[in-house]
Short mmCIF file of C-alpha atoms in Angstrom, two decimals:
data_model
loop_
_atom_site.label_atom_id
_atom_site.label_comp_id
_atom_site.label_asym_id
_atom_site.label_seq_id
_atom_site.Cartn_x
_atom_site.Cartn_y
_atom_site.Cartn_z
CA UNK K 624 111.32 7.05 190.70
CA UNK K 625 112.32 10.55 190.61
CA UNK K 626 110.26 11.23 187.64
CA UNK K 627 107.27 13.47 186.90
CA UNK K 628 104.63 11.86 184.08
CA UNK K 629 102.27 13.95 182.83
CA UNK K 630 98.90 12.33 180.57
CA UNK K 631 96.49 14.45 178.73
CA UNK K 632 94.03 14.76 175.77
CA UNK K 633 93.78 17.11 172.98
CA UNK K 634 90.08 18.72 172.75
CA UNK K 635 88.89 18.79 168.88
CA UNK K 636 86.35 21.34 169.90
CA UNK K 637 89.46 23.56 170.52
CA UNK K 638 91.48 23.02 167.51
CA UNK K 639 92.71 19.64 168.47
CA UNK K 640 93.07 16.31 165.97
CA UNK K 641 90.26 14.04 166.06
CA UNK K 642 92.57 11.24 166.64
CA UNK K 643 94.59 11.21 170.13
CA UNK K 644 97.66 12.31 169.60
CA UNK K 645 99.08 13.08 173.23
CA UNK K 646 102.34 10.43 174.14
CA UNK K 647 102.99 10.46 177.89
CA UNK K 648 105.23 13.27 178.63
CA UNK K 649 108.26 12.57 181.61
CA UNK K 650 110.46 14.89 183.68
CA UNK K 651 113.72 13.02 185.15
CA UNK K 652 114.85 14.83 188.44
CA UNK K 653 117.96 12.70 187.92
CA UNK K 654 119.32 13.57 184.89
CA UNK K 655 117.13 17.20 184.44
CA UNK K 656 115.63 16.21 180.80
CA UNK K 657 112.11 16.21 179.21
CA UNK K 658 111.13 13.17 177.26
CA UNK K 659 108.07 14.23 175.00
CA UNK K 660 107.90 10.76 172.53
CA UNK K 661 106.56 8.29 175.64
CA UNK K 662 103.24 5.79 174.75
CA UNK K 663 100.03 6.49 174.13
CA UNK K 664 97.14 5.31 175.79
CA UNK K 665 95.22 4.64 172.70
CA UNK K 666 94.56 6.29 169.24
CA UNK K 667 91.30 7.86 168.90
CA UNK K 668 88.75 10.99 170.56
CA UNK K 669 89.39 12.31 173.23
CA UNK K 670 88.53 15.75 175.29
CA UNK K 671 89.51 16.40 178.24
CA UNK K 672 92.41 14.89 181.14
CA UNK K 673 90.71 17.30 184.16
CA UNK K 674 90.81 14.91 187.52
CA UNK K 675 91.15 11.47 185.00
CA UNK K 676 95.23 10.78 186.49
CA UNK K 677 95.33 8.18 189.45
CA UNK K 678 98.46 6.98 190.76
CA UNK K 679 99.36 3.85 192.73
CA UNK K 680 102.43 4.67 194.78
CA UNK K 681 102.81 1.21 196.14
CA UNK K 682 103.04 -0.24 192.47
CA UNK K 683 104.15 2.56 190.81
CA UNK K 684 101.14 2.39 187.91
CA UNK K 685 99.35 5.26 186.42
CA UNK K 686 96.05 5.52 185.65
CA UNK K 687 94.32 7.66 182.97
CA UNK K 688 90.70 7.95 182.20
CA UNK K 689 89.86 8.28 178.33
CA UNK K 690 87.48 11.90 178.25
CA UNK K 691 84.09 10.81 176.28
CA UNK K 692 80.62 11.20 176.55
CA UNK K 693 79.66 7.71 177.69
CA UNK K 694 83.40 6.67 177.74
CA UNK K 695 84.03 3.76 180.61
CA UNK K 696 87.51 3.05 179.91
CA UNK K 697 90.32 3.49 182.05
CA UNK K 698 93.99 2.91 180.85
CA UNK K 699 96.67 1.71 182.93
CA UNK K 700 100.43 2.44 182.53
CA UNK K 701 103.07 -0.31 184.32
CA UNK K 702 106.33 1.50 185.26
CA UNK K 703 107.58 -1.66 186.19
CA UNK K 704 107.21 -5.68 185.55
CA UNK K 705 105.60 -5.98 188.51
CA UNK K 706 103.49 -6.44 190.33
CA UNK K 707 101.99 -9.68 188.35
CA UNK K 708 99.39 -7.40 186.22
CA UNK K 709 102.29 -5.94 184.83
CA UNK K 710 104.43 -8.38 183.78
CA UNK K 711 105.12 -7.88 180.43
CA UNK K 712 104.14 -4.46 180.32
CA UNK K 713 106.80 -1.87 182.20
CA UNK K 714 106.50 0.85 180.15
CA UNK K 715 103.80 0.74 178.23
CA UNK K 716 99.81 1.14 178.46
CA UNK K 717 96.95 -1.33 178.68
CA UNK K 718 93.51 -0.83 178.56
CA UNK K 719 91.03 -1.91 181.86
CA UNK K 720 87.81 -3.67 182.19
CA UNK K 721 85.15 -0.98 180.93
CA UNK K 722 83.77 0.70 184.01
CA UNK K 723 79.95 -0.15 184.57
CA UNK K 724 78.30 3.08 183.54
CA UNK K 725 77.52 5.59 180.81
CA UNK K 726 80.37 8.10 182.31
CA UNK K 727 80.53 11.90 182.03
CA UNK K 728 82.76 13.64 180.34
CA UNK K 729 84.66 14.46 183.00
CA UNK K 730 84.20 13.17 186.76
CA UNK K 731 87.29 12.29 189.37
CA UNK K 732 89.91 9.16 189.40
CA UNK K 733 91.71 8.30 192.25
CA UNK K 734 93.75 5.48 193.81
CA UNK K 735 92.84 4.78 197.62
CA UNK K 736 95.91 2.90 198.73
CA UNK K 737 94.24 1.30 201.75
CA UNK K 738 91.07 0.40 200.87
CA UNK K 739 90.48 -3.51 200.35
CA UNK K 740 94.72 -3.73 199.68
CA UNK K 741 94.37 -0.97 196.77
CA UNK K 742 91.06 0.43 194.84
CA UNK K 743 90.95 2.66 191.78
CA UNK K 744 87.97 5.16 192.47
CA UNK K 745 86.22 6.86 189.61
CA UNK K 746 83.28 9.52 190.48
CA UNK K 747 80.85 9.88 187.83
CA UNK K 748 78.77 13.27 188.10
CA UNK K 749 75.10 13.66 188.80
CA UNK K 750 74.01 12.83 185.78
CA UNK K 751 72.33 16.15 185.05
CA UNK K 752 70.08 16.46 187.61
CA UNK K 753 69.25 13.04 188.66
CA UNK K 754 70.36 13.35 192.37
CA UNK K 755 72.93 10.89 192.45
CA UNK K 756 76.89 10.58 191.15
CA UNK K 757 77.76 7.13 190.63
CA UNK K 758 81.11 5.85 192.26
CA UNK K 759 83.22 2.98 191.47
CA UNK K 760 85.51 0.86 191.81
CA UNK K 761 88.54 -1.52 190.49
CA UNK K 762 90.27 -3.81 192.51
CA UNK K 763 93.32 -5.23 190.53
CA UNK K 764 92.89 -8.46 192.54
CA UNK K 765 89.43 -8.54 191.28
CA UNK K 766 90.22 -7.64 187.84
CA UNK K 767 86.38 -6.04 187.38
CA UNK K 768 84.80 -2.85 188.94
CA UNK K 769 82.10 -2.75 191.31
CA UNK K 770 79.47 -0.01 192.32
CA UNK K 771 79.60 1.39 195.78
CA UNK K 772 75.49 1.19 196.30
CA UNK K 773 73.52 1.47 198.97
CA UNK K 774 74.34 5.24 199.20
CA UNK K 775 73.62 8.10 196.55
CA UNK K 776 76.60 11.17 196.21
CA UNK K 777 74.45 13.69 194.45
CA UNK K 778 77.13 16.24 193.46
CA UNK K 779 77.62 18.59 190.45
CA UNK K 780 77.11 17.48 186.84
CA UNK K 781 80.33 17.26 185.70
CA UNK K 782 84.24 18.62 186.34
CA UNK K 783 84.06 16.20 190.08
CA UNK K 784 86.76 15.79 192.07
CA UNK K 785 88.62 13.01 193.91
CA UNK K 786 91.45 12.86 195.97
CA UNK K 787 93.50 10.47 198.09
CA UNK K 788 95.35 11.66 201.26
CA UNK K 789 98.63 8.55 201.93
CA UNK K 790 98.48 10.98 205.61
CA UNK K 791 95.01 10.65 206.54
CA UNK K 792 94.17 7.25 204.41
CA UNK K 793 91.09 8.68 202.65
CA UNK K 794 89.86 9.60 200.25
CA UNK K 795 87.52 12.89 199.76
CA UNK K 796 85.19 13.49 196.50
CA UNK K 797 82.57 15.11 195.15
CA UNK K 798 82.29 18.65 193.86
CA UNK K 799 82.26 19.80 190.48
CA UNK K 800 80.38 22.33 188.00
CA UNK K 801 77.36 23.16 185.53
CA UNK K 802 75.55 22.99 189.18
CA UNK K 803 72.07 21.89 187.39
CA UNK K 804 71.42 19.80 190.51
CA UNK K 805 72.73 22.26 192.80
CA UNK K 806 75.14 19.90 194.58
CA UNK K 807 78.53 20.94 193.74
CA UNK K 808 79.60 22.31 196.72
CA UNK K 809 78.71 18.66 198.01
CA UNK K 810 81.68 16.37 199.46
CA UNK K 811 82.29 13.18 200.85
CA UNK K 812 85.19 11.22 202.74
CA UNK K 813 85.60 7.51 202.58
CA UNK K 814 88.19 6.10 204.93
CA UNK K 815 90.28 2.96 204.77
CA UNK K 816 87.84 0.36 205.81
CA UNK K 817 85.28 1.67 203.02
CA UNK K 818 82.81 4.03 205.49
CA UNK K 819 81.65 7.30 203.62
CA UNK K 820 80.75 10.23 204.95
CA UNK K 821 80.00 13.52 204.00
CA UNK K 822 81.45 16.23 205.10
CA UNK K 823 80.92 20.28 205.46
CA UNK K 824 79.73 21.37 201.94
CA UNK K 825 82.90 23.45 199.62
CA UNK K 826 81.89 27.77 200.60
CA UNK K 827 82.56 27.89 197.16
#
């Protein structure tokens, strides 16, 4: 599209409203303008944007994670009528199914393009010390998310990572702060046909 679009939250702990209050902001490479009065997700509290953007390059959607304690709910945003989830909806946001979990504040959204025709990953964190970060994930074909089980990804507590290479076809995660658990320097790969692995630990 030629376009930048940039989501994020306002933090009332530093001097932001209570109520969200940040549209979606969009660059046009075309034309060389700002537009700063797009949509917003939803009204309400919100702290953080951190790793919480996902985009769907196939589609063209964005995703954006709302920052809460406990907060499951993703928001998606339809540049386009299409594909059918969307009809109706080009340029505007809609909210998700809520994600199956009691989320951290801040964990890691991604969009694996080749897994099962297109999944939406979230990381949740390790849960302060629990030894295990939840991951999930939304199949728009499904309409529900699922949790990848079988396998624990104890990583840091909060402030993970995860991110989608279209070169490679995976997707790595992990990572993060606060450290309680001492796993954030821990990192995994999951590849197009779903197998995770993890890989050398972050030196940092």
């Amino acid at each position: 599209k030629r376009k930048f679009y940039i989501q994020t939250a306002t933090d009332p702990d530093r001097g932001g409203p209570l109520t969200h209050d940040a549209p979606l902001i969009t660059y046009d490479d075309d034309t060389n303008t700002w537009a700063t009065n797009g949509p917003k997700p939803f009204n309400g509290l919100a702290y953080h944007g951190y790793d919480h953007l996902a985009w769907d390059d196939v589609n063209e959607v964005l995703y954006f994670r709302r920052a809460v304690y406990g907060m499951n709910t993703v928001y998606r945003y339809c540049v386009n009528d299409t594909p059918g989830y969307c009809t109706g909806k080009a340029g505007t946001w809609s909210v998700l199914p809520p994600m199956p979990c009691y989320c951290q504040i801040d964990g890691g959204l991604t969009y694996h393009a080749t897994l099962n025709g297109g999944t939406l990953l979230y990381l949740d964190g390790d849960y302060y010390g629990s030894g295990r970060g939840g991951l999930f994930g939304f199949r728009e074909s499904m309409g529900q998310w699922t949790e990848f089980t079988g396998t624990s990804f104890p990583d840091g507590d909060y402030g993970n990572l995860a991110e989608y290479s279209p070169v490679k076809q995976v997707a790595i995660f992990g990572g993060g702060a606060g450290n309680v658990s001492g796993n954030a320097r821990n990192l995994w790969k999951m590849t197009a046909n779903g197998t995770v692995s993890q890989i050398t630990n972050a030196p940092f």
